[in-house]
Amino acid sequence: MILKERTVEQYTERSGGKGTMQIERLLSAQQLGEHVKMFAKVTIDINSSIGIHPHREDGECYYILQGTAKYSDHGKESILHPGDCTFTPAGESHGIENIGDEPLILMALIINA
């Protein structure tokens, strides 16, 4: 099955972050089933971020495709580049900021705990 229809959502100051971003959902809720909450391509615009937010009942993975990010992993900050992968398990928090001079593009996968 080839999927060409996608939903793209625009956000401003997501989770208390700054600036703008887009989430392109690659699979519908029906396709994801009960174990996966979201599989999406995320674009965080220049000088924008997703604020630090908790994951109470799910875990989230980011895979960086393009750009440079400052990543907060449960209070510890790191710089991420294309090819870097993160995982935030249930019970922890994270946030990400585009610190580069191009859009930050990543794949995001949220898995129900």
mmCIF file of C-alpha atoms in Angstrom:
data_model
loop_
_atom_site.group_PDB
_atom_site.id
_atom_site.type_symbol
_atom_site.label_atom_id
_atom_site.label_comp_id
_atom_site.label_asym_id
_atom_site.label_seq_id
_atom_site.Cartn_x
_atom_site.Cartn_y
_atom_site.Cartn_z
ATOM 1 C CA MET A 1 0.000 0.000 0.000
ATOM 2 C CA ILE A 2 1.374 3.376 -1.004
ATOM 3 C CA LEU A 3 0.123 6.283 1.077
ATOM 4 C CA LYS A 4 0.126 9.712 -0.544
ATOM 5 C CA GLU A 5 -2.521 11.583 1.445
ATOM 6 C CA ARG A 6 -1.189 13.232 4.582
ATOM 7 C CA THR A 7 -2.364 15.677 7.176
ATOM 8 C CA VAL A 8 -0.081 18.648 7.896
ATOM 9 C CA GLU A 9 -0.760 20.637 11.053
ATOM 10 C CA GLN A 10 0.742 24.059 11.822
ATOM 11 C CA TYR A 11 1.633 25.015 15.398
ATOM 12 C CA THR A 12 2.859 28.151 17.144
ATOM 13 C CA GLU A 13 4.691 27.955 20.491
ATOM 14 C CA ARG A 14 4.162 24.184 20.753
ATOM 15 C CA SER A 15 4.350 22.901 24.363
ATOM 16 C CA GLY A 16 5.441 26.347 25.514
ATOM 17 C CA GLY A 17 8.204 26.577 22.905
ATOM 18 C CA LYS A 18 8.825 29.467 20.567
ATOM 19 C CA GLY A 19 8.093 30.136 16.918
ATOM 20 C CA THR A 20 6.431 27.835 14.439
ATOM 21 C CA MET A 21 6.515 24.219 13.335
ATOM 22 C CA GLN A 22 4.640 21.709 11.198
ATOM 23 C CA ILE A 23 3.711 18.085 11.864
ATOM 24 C CA GLU A 24 3.081 15.929 8.793
ATOM 25 C CA ARG A 25 1.298 12.814 10.023
ATOM 26 C CA LEU A 26 2.358 9.905 7.832
ATOM 27 C CA LEU A 27 -0.162 7.369 9.125
ATOM 28 C CA SER A 28 -3.727 7.791 10.365
ATOM 29 C CA ALA A 29 -4.889 6.746 13.826
ATOM 30 C CA GLN A 30 -6.577 3.720 12.262
ATOM 31 C CA GLN A 31 -3.344 2.664 10.534
ATOM 32 C CA LEU A 32 -1.284 3.165 13.704
ATOM 33 C CA GLY A 33 -3.477 0.929 15.838
ATOM 34 C CA GLU A 34 -3.339 0.863 19.632
ATOM 35 C CA HIS A 35 0.428 0.692 20.175
ATOM 36 C CA VAL A 36 1.607 3.743 18.254
ATOM 37 C CA LYS A 37 0.254 7.226 18.924
ATOM 38 C CA MET A 38 2.070 9.127 16.157
ATOM 39 C CA PHE A 39 4.491 8.589 13.274
ATOM 40 C CA ALA A 40 5.296 11.910 11.633
ATOM 41 C CA LYS A 41 7.752 14.136 9.837
ATOM 42 C CA VAL A 42 8.270 17.247 11.968
ATOM 43 C CA THR A 43 9.677 20.520 10.636
ATOM 44 C CA ILE A 44 10.760 23.090 13.225
ATOM 45 C CA ASP A 45 11.351 26.489 11.672
ATOM 46 C CA ILE A 46 14.482 28.599 12.228
ATOM 47 C CA ASN A 47 14.582 30.158 15.733
ATOM 48 C CA SER A 48 11.725 27.873 16.854
ATOM 49 C CA SER A 49 11.324 25.067 19.379
ATOM 50 C CA ILE A 50 9.087 22.506 21.021
ATOM 51 C CA GLY A 51 9.110 23.361 24.716
ATOM 52 C CA ILE A 52 10.067 20.888 27.419
ATOM 53 C CA HIS A 53 7.121 18.558 28.006
ATOM 54 C CA PRO A 54 6.552 15.318 29.934
ATOM 55 C CA HIS A 55 5.676 11.912 28.543
ATOM 56 C CA ARG A 56 3.454 10.325 31.150
ATOM 57 C CA GLU A 57 1.928 7.351 29.358
ATOM 58 C CA ASP A 58 4.012 7.097 26.186
ATOM 59 C CA GLY A 59 7.572 7.308 24.905
ATOM 60 C CA GLU A 60 8.897 9.354 22.001
ATOM 61 C CA CYS A 61 11.748 8.878 19.550
ATOM 62 C CA TYR A 62 13.262 11.622 17.361
ATOM 63 C CA TYR A 63 15.467 10.829 14.357
ATOM 64 C CA ILE A 64 17.180 13.946 12.968
ATOM 65 C CA LEU A 65 17.118 14.244 9.164
ATOM 66 C CA GLN A 66 18.265 17.841 8.624
ATOM 67 C CA GLY A 67 19.562 20.753 10.683
ATOM 68 C CA THR A 68 21.115 21.316 14.084
ATOM 69 C CA ALA A 69 19.209 21.076 17.354
ATOM 70 C CA LYS A 70 19.662 21.737 21.042
ATOM 71 C CA TYR A 71 17.940 18.843 22.789
ATOM 72 C CA SER A 72 16.905 18.748 26.434
ATOM 73 C CA ASP A 73 16.715 15.171 27.703
ATOM 74 C CA HIS A 74 15.172 15.170 31.185
ATOM 75 C CA GLY A 75 17.269 18.249 32.058
ATOM 76 C CA LYS A 76 20.510 17.323 30.213
ATOM 77 C CA GLU A 77 21.263 19.363 27.075
ATOM 78 C CA SER A 78 22.955 17.987 23.945
ATOM 79 C CA ILE A 79 23.541 19.150 20.377
ATOM 80 C CA LEU A 80 21.992 16.931 17.693
ATOM 81 C CA HIS A 81 22.865 16.560 14.001
ATOM 82 C CA PRO A 82 21.494 14.497 11.095
ATOM 83 C CA GLY A 83 21.617 10.800 11.943
ATOM 84 C CA ASP A 84 21.236 11.312 15.700
ATOM 85 C CA CYS A 85 18.396 9.444 17.395
ATOM 86 C CA THR A 86 16.811 10.107 20.800
ATOM 87 C CA PHE A 87 14.323 8.269 22.990
ATOM 88 C CA THR A 88 12.312 9.677 25.891
ATOM 89 C CA PRO A 89 10.573 6.927 27.896
ATOM 90 C CA ALA A 90 7.323 7.303 29.812
ATOM 91 C CA GLY A 91 7.890 9.270 33.003
ATOM 92 C CA GLU A 92 10.571 11.572 31.558
ATOM 93 C CA SER A 93 10.519 14.891 29.698
ATOM 94 C CA HIS A 94 12.239 16.470 26.717
ATOM 95 C CA GLY A 95 12.269 19.486 24.404
ATOM 96 C CA ILE A 96 14.048 20.452 21.192
ATOM 97 C CA GLU A 97 15.138 23.743 19.635
ATOM 98 C CA ASN A 98 16.313 24.569 16.129
ATOM 99 C CA ILE A 99 19.645 26.360 16.605
ATOM 100 C CA GLY A 100 20.741 26.156 12.969
ATOM 101 C CA ASP A 101 20.286 28.336 9.920
ATOM 102 C CA GLU A 102 17.897 25.973 8.109
ATOM 103 C CA PRO A 103 14.665 24.198 9.063
ATOM 104 C CA LEU A 104 15.153 21.338 11.525
ATOM 105 C CA ILE A 105 13.530 18.197 10.091
ATOM 106 C CA LEU A 106 13.042 15.040 12.110
ATOM 107 C CA MET A 107 10.976 11.889 12.257
ATOM 108 C CA ALA A 108 8.935 11.489 15.429
ATOM 109 C CA LEU A 109 7.506 8.229 16.727
ATOM 110 C CA ILE A 110 5.305 8.153 19.845
ATOM 111 C CA ILE A 111 4.742 4.704 21.330
ATOM 112 C CA ASN A 112 2.074 3.975 23.948
ATOM 113 C CA ALA A 113 3.493 2.527 27.151
#
